[in-house]
Amino acid sequence: MARQQSTGKFGGRRLRALMLRLCGVMVLWCISAATPAAALSDTRTGIFNERVKSLQVQLDGNQLAPPVMLLGSDDRIIIAFDHISEDREYLRYRLVHCDRNWQPSQLLDTEYLDGFNEGVINDYDFSRATIVHYTHYSFAIPNEEVSPKLSGNYLVEIYREDDPDDTWLQCRFMVSEQSAAISAEVSSRTDVDFNDTHQQLSISVDTERAQVEDLFNDLSVVVSQNGRLDNEVTVSRPLRIAGKTAVYEHLTSLIFDAGNEYRRMEVSSTHYPGMHVDRISLAKPYYHFTLIPDGVRAEEPYLYDQTQHGRFFIREYDSDYSDLEADYVVVHFSLEADRLTPGASIFLDGDFVSRRFSPESIMTFNNATGRYERSMLLKQGAYNYQYLYVPPGSERGFTALVEGNKYQTINEYLIKVYHRRRGERYDRLIATGAVFSGK
């Protein structure tokens, strides 16, 4: 009996040791499994090479539409950018399928793509008669090499052929099934104020054709305002269900600061000052465009202006082919505003800065002029922009301090509806739709 008892104790120790080792292995496996996703956690559109400029991602034939293509249609997403250089670089791209939170979905390439996931960018040309020499690149998705075969979010990574690990730039686009139907409206009569500083959305999603089993738990609705990512919201549950329709109304998460109309400026000609340009000078090797100083609009009355909600368009006044004949110029922004408390910042916002709070978009206070200033190299064209206040330690910008919040503002809200079916490993994008306030 003593021998058997001793053996039993030894077996218990071995079992406990084995369990601890297994737990350790599982922890290491979880860490290693999470590593690829962590490495790609920043999937926002962005440029990581200082010589790459003017990234645009557009639906072919509609520059004002969000970058969303319909699955199985003839739609194409056009991706274009410049590289400040005398020579061509051999560039490639790859596509990453992402979940509703823009994290890699862990699907195999063959599961979400037809073709090889390493495309070559062969469509390029050199700038013509410009002071700044650059190479213009563009390509379309889908193309003869690759075509998405699942709906959802897609990230495009662009890199040099001889260094696949060095991503020069990345951008987002979406593929929608449109198997559900969205109806929505925006009102300034919100649950927090009445015709004051906010706008509230009411959204209905008809899933009759989308095969959704549980409307309360299987849908995610994502809403963005004017292409911004910092104040984008996700709603995981509707307020109520009406048959096959999920209704999202009277939800505080769907209340947005109203903001103000975007500011506009044009640097399309080096011969005369365009919209909001104070003066033009030549300090080789660049033309310099000094904009009229901007002021704080928070306390000013609302003034309507027809804007493009943060977009920009390449345009050289005397050219029929601005993609190659528009030059790069230095644009000087300035904002007359009191200096902020330490840790707080003011950033430029718009597609031309990839909607990122970065060293390229931050405004710096100049003690000599008493203004916030930023200079940057931009391609000739027309630009929308605004100033966002970012509190210390925050990753969200606010319009109240500089631009103000005017309930009359016309904002563009993009609504995306995601659905993960039982047993599937990816989030379907079953519907997208845009709605405008004040219309």
Short mmCIF file of C-alpha atoms in Angstrom, two decimals, residues 92-388:
data_model
loop_
_atom_site.label_atom_id
_atom_site.label_comp_id
_atom_site.label_asym_id
_atom_site.label_seq_id
_atom_site.Cartn_x
_atom_site.Cartn_y
_atom_site.Cartn_z
CA ARG A 92 4.19 45.95 -55.84
CA TYR A 93 1.05 45.71 -53.76
CA ARG A 94 -0.78 43.13 -51.68
CA LEU A 95 -4.31 42.99 -50.27
CA VAL A 96 -5.25 42.13 -46.69
CA HIS A 97 -8.83 41.21 -45.84
CA CYS A 98 -9.88 42.79 -42.55
CA ASP A 99 -12.71 42.36 -40.07
CA ARG A 100 -15.22 45.06 -39.17
CA ASN A 101 -12.61 46.63 -36.84
CA TRP A 102 -10.02 46.78 -39.64
CA GLN A 103 -7.85 44.05 -38.15
CA PRO A 104 -6.60 41.21 -40.41
CA SER A 105 -9.30 38.54 -40.66
CA GLN A 106 -6.76 35.64 -40.75
CA LEU A 107 -8.23 34.22 -43.95
CA LEU A 108 -5.96 32.64 -46.52
CA ASP A 109 -5.30 34.68 -49.64
CA THR A 110 -7.10 32.07 -51.75
CA GLU A 111 -10.22 32.43 -49.62
CA TYR A 112 -10.80 36.12 -50.39
CA LEU A 113 -8.98 36.66 -53.70
CA ASP A 114 -9.04 35.36 -57.24
CA GLY A 115 -5.48 35.53 -58.54
CA PHE A 116 -2.08 36.09 -56.97
CA ASN A 117 -1.78 38.41 -54.00
CA GLU A 118 1.31 40.24 -55.20
CA GLY A 119 0.46 42.67 -57.95
CA VAL A 120 2.93 44.75 -59.96
CA ILE A 121 2.26 48.47 -60.48
CA ASN A 122 3.03 48.90 -64.17
CA ASP A 123 0.96 52.02 -64.82
CA TYR A 124 3.33 54.94 -64.25
CA ASP A 125 4.50 58.10 -65.99
CA PHE A 126 6.86 61.00 -65.33
CA SER A 127 5.87 64.58 -64.57
CA ARG A 128 6.00 67.05 -67.44
CA ALA A 129 7.53 70.54 -67.32
CA THR A 130 7.37 70.75 -63.54
CA ILE A 131 9.91 72.26 -61.17
CA VAL A 132 9.54 69.28 -58.85
CA HIS A 133 10.10 66.03 -60.71
CA TYR A 134 7.96 63.07 -59.72
CA THR A 135 6.66 59.75 -60.98
CA HIS A 136 2.91 59.26 -60.98
CA TYR A 137 1.62 55.73 -60.26
CA SER A 138 -1.90 54.35 -60.50
CA PHE A 139 -3.66 51.00 -60.61
CA ALA A 140 -7.16 49.61 -60.37
CA ILE A 141 -8.76 46.87 -58.29
CA PRO A 142 -9.98 44.48 -59.58
CA ASN A 143 -7.62 43.89 -62.49
CA GLU A 144 -6.25 41.01 -64.55
CA GLU A 145 -3.99 39.91 -61.71
CA VAL A 146 -6.31 39.97 -58.73
CA SER A 147 -9.97 40.37 -57.83
CA PRO A 148 -11.72 40.33 -54.41
CA LYS A 149 -14.27 37.53 -54.11
CA LEU A 150 -15.58 38.28 -50.60
CA SER A 151 -17.23 41.39 -49.25
CA GLY A 152 -15.73 43.29 -46.35
CA ASN A 153 -12.85 45.64 -45.57
CA TYR A 154 -9.64 45.56 -47.59
CA LEU A 155 -6.24 47.04 -46.85
CA VAL A 156 -3.80 47.65 -49.72
CA GLU A 157 -0.10 47.68 -48.83
CA ILE A 158 2.39 49.10 -51.36
CA TYR A 159 6.10 48.34 -51.17
CA ARG A 160 9.27 48.14 -53.22
CA GLU A 161 9.78 44.92 -55.12
CA ASP A 162 13.15 44.26 -53.48
CA ASP A 163 11.95 44.97 -49.92
CA PRO A 164 8.46 43.56 -49.20
CA ASP A 165 8.75 44.32 -45.48
CA ASP A 166 9.14 48.08 -46.03
CA THR A 167 5.61 49.36 -46.63
CA TRP A 168 5.72 52.77 -48.32
CA LEU A 169 2.02 53.48 -48.02
CA GLN A 170 -1.27 51.76 -47.32
CA CYS A 171 -4.89 52.55 -48.01
CA ARG A 172 -8.36 51.22 -47.34
CA PHE A 173 -11.30 50.35 -49.55
CA MET A 174 -14.45 48.29 -49.07
CA VAL A 175 -16.43 45.69 -51.02
CA SER A 176 -20.16 45.58 -50.31
CA GLU A 177 -22.75 42.91 -51.07
CA GLN A 178 -25.69 45.34 -50.78
CA SER A 179 -27.84 42.41 -49.68
CA ALA A 180 -29.43 44.66 -47.05
CA ALA A 181 -31.09 48.04 -47.51
CA ILE A 182 -30.31 51.13 -45.41
CA SER A 183 -32.64 54.04 -44.80
CA ALA A 184 -31.46 56.90 -42.61
CA GLU A 185 -32.06 60.51 -41.70
CA VAL A 186 -30.13 63.18 -39.80
CA SER A 187 -31.81 65.63 -37.49
CA SER A 188 -30.65 68.62 -35.46
CA ARG A 189 -33.47 67.89 -33.02
CA THR A 190 -31.43 65.54 -30.89
CA ASP A 191 -31.82 63.83 -27.54
CA VAL A 192 -29.33 66.29 -25.99
CA ASP A 193 -30.29 69.62 -27.59
CA PHE A 194 -32.64 71.25 -30.12
CA ASN A 195 -31.19 73.06 -33.17
CA ASP A 196 -28.01 73.84 -31.28
CA THR A 197 -24.63 72.07 -31.56
CA HIS A 198 -25.38 68.44 -32.43
CA GLN A 199 -26.83 66.16 -35.11
CA GLN A 200 -28.41 62.76 -34.51
CA LEU A 201 -28.90 59.83 -36.88
CA SER A 202 -31.82 57.41 -37.09
CA ILE A 203 -31.05 54.28 -39.11
CA SER A 204 -33.12 51.32 -40.32
CA VAL A 205 -31.54 48.21 -41.85
CA ASP A 206 -33.82 45.91 -43.85
CA THR A 207 -32.22 42.43 -43.80
CA GLU A 208 -34.92 40.57 -45.76
CA ARG A 209 -32.36 39.31 -48.34
CA ALA A 210 -29.28 39.13 -46.07
CA GLN A 211 -29.99 35.87 -44.19
CA VAL A 212 -29.44 37.33 -40.73
CA GLU A 213 -30.53 34.92 -37.99
CA ASP A 214 -30.28 37.17 -34.93
CA LEU A 215 -30.76 40.86 -35.66
CA PHE A 216 -29.96 41.83 -32.06
CA ASN A 217 -26.56 40.13 -31.91
CA ASP A 218 -25.31 39.42 -35.44
CA LEU A 219 -25.13 42.96 -36.89
CA SER A 220 -22.66 45.81 -36.40
CA VAL A 221 -23.39 49.28 -37.73
CA VAL A 222 -20.43 51.65 -38.20
CA VAL A 223 -20.98 55.36 -38.86
CA SER A 224 -18.34 57.90 -39.88
CA GLN A 225 -18.68 61.65 -40.37
CA ASN A 226 -17.00 63.28 -43.39
CA GLY A 227 -14.45 60.48 -43.72
CA ARG A 228 -13.02 61.05 -40.24
CA LEU A 229 -11.82 58.04 -38.23
CA ASP A 230 -11.22 59.66 -34.84
CA ASN A 231 -14.94 60.10 -34.08
CA GLU A 232 -16.25 57.01 -35.92
CA VAL A 233 -18.76 54.98 -33.89
CA THR A 234 -19.87 51.34 -33.86
CA VAL A 235 -23.35 50.30 -32.72
CA SER A 236 -23.69 46.62 -31.87
CA ARG A 237 -27.39 46.45 -30.95
CA PRO A 238 -30.50 48.08 -32.42
CA LEU A 239 -33.07 49.77 -30.22
CA ARG A 240 -35.83 47.57 -31.62
CA ILE A 241 -36.72 45.03 -34.31
CA ALA A 242 -39.61 45.36 -36.75
CA GLY A 243 -39.92 42.09 -38.68
CA LYS A 244 -36.66 41.74 -40.60
CA THR A 245 -35.69 45.37 -40.01
CA ALA A 246 -33.28 46.53 -37.30
CA VAL A 247 -34.02 50.05 -36.08
CA TYR A 248 -31.31 52.25 -34.55
CA GLU A 249 -32.84 55.38 -33.07
CA HIS A 250 -32.61 57.46 -29.89
CA LEU A 251 -29.10 56.14 -29.30
CA THR A 252 -26.56 58.49 -27.71
CA SER A 253 -23.76 56.90 -29.76
CA LEU A 254 -25.43 58.23 -32.91
CA ILE A 255 -25.22 61.86 -31.73
CA PHE A 256 -22.36 63.76 -33.39
CA ASP A 257 -20.91 67.22 -32.87
CA ALA A 258 -22.32 69.25 -35.74
CA GLY A 259 -19.00 70.89 -36.65
CA ASN A 260 -18.81 73.54 -39.35
CA GLU A 261 -18.41 73.65 -43.12
CA TYR A 262 -14.90 72.77 -44.24
CA ARG A 263 -12.59 75.61 -45.21
CA ARG A 264 -11.44 75.73 -48.85
CA MET A 265 -8.35 76.90 -50.68
CA GLU A 266 -6.99 76.57 -54.23
CA VAL A 267 -3.39 76.55 -55.41
CA SER A 268 -4.11 75.68 -59.04
CA SER A 269 -2.11 78.47 -60.68
CA THR A 270 1.33 79.92 -60.03
CA HIS A 271 0.41 83.09 -61.96
CA TYR A 272 -2.33 84.47 -59.69
CA PRO A 273 -3.59 83.85 -56.16
CA GLY A 274 -6.50 81.43 -56.05
CA MET A 275 -9.19 81.00 -53.40
CA HIS A 276 -7.96 81.95 -49.90
CA VAL A 277 -4.40 82.63 -51.11
CA ASP A 278 -2.80 85.84 -49.86
CA ARG A 279 0.35 85.84 -51.99
CA ILE A 280 2.63 83.70 -54.17
CA SER A 281 6.42 83.86 -54.16
CA LEU A 282 9.24 81.87 -55.73
CA ALA A 283 12.01 80.76 -53.40
CA LYS A 284 13.81 78.11 -55.42
CA PRO A 285 13.23 75.33 -55.87
CA TYR A 286 9.57 75.85 -54.87
CA TYR A 287 6.70 78.23 -55.37
CA HIS A 288 5.35 79.30 -51.98
CA PHE A 289 1.63 79.93 -51.43
CA THR A 290 0.87 81.85 -48.25
CA LEU A 291 -2.77 81.48 -47.30
CA ILE A 292 -4.84 84.23 -45.76
CA PRO A 293 -4.60 83.69 -41.98
CA ASP A 294 -7.55 81.72 -40.63
CA GLY A 295 -9.49 82.79 -37.58
CA VAL A 296 -11.49 81.01 -34.90
CA ARG A 297 -15.09 80.53 -36.08
CA ALA A 298 -16.62 79.12 -32.90
CA GLU A 299 -18.48 82.32 -32.01
CA GLU A 300 -19.23 83.45 -35.56
CA PRO A 301 -22.65 82.93 -37.19
CA TYR A 302 -23.04 79.91 -39.45
CA LEU A 303 -22.19 80.59 -43.10
CA TYR A 304 -23.13 78.03 -45.75
CA ASP A 305 -20.48 76.94 -48.23
CA GLN A 306 -20.64 74.11 -50.72
CA THR A 307 -17.68 71.92 -49.81
CA GLN A 308 -16.52 68.39 -50.59
CA HIS A 309 -16.41 67.27 -46.93
CA GLY A 310 -12.63 67.11 -46.62
CA ARG A 311 -11.62 65.85 -50.06
CA PHE A 312 -9.01 67.30 -52.40
CA PHE A 313 -8.69 67.39 -56.19
CA ILE A 314 -5.53 67.70 -58.26
CA ARG A 315 -5.77 70.56 -60.76
CA GLU A 316 -3.35 72.76 -62.69
CA TYR A 317 -5.16 75.72 -64.20
CA ASP A 318 -3.47 75.65 -67.64
CA SER A 319 -3.30 71.86 -68.03
CA ASP A 320 -5.52 69.23 -69.57
CA TYR A 321 -3.67 66.47 -67.72
CA SER A 322 -3.05 67.65 -64.19
CA ASP A 323 -1.93 64.26 -62.86
CA LEU A 324 1.40 64.79 -64.65
CA GLU A 325 1.54 68.55 -65.20
CA ALA A 326 0.53 69.91 -61.80
CA ASP A 327 3.57 71.01 -59.81
CA TYR A 328 4.36 70.67 -56.11
CA VAL A 329 4.28 73.89 -54.12
CA VAL A 330 4.81 74.82 -50.48
CA VAL A 331 1.57 75.89 -48.82
CA HIS A 332 1.72 77.93 -45.60
CA PHE A 333 -1.26 77.55 -43.23
CA SER A 334 -1.76 79.85 -40.25
CA LEU A 335 -4.41 80.10 -37.54
CA GLU A 336 -4.90 83.11 -35.30
CA ALA A 337 -5.72 81.54 -31.94
CA ASP A 338 -4.60 81.77 -28.33
CA ARG A 339 -1.87 79.38 -27.27
CA LEU A 340 -3.25 76.17 -25.77
CA THR A 341 -2.39 74.59 -22.45
CA PRO A 342 0.60 72.20 -22.55
CA GLY A 343 -0.23 68.79 -24.01
CA ALA A 344 -3.14 70.02 -26.11
CA SER A 345 -2.75 70.28 -29.89
CA ILE A 346 -4.40 71.60 -33.02
CA PHE A 347 -4.23 69.46 -36.17
CA LEU A 348 -5.19 69.99 -39.79
CA ASP A 349 -7.87 67.54 -40.92
CA GLY A 350 -8.73 66.40 -44.44
CA ASP A 351 -7.95 63.67 -46.96
CA PHE A 352 -4.70 65.45 -47.90
CA VAL A 353 -3.22 64.48 -44.50
CA SER A 354 -4.78 60.97 -44.60
CA ARG A 355 -6.99 61.88 -41.61
CA ARG A 356 -4.06 61.26 -39.29
CA PHE A 357 -2.90 63.22 -36.24
CA SER A 358 0.77 63.14 -37.20
CA PRO A 359 3.87 65.39 -37.22
CA GLU A 360 2.90 66.39 -40.76
CA SER A 361 -0.55 67.66 -39.75
CA ILE A 362 0.10 69.27 -36.34
CA MET A 363 0.02 73.05 -36.08
CA THR A 364 2.97 74.65 -34.24
CA PHE A 365 2.62 77.86 -32.25
CA ASN A 366 4.95 80.64 -33.45
CA ASN A 367 5.74 83.08 -30.64
CA ALA A 368 6.95 85.72 -33.10
CA THR A 369 3.68 85.87 -35.05
CA GLY A 370 1.32 84.74 -32.29
CA ARG A 371 -0.21 82.17 -34.65
CA TYR A 372 -0.38 78.44 -35.12
CA GLU A 373 1.46 77.56 -38.34
CA ARG A 374 2.20 74.63 -40.61
CA SER A 375 3.89 74.48 -44.01
CA MET A 376 3.68 71.47 -46.29
CA LEU A 377 4.44 70.38 -49.84
CA LEU A 378 1.19 69.91 -51.77
CA LYS A 379 0.34 69.23 -55.38
CA GLN A 380 -1.52 71.97 -57.19
CA GLY A 381 -5.26 71.68 -56.81
CA ALA A 382 -8.30 72.44 -54.65
CA TYR A 383 -8.34 71.41 -50.99
CA ASN A 384 -10.83 71.15 -48.14
CA TYR A 385 -9.51 71.40 -44.60
CA GLN A 386 -10.48 72.16 -41.02
CA TYR A 387 -8.79 72.52 -37.63
CA LEU A 388 -9.36 69.96 -34.89
#
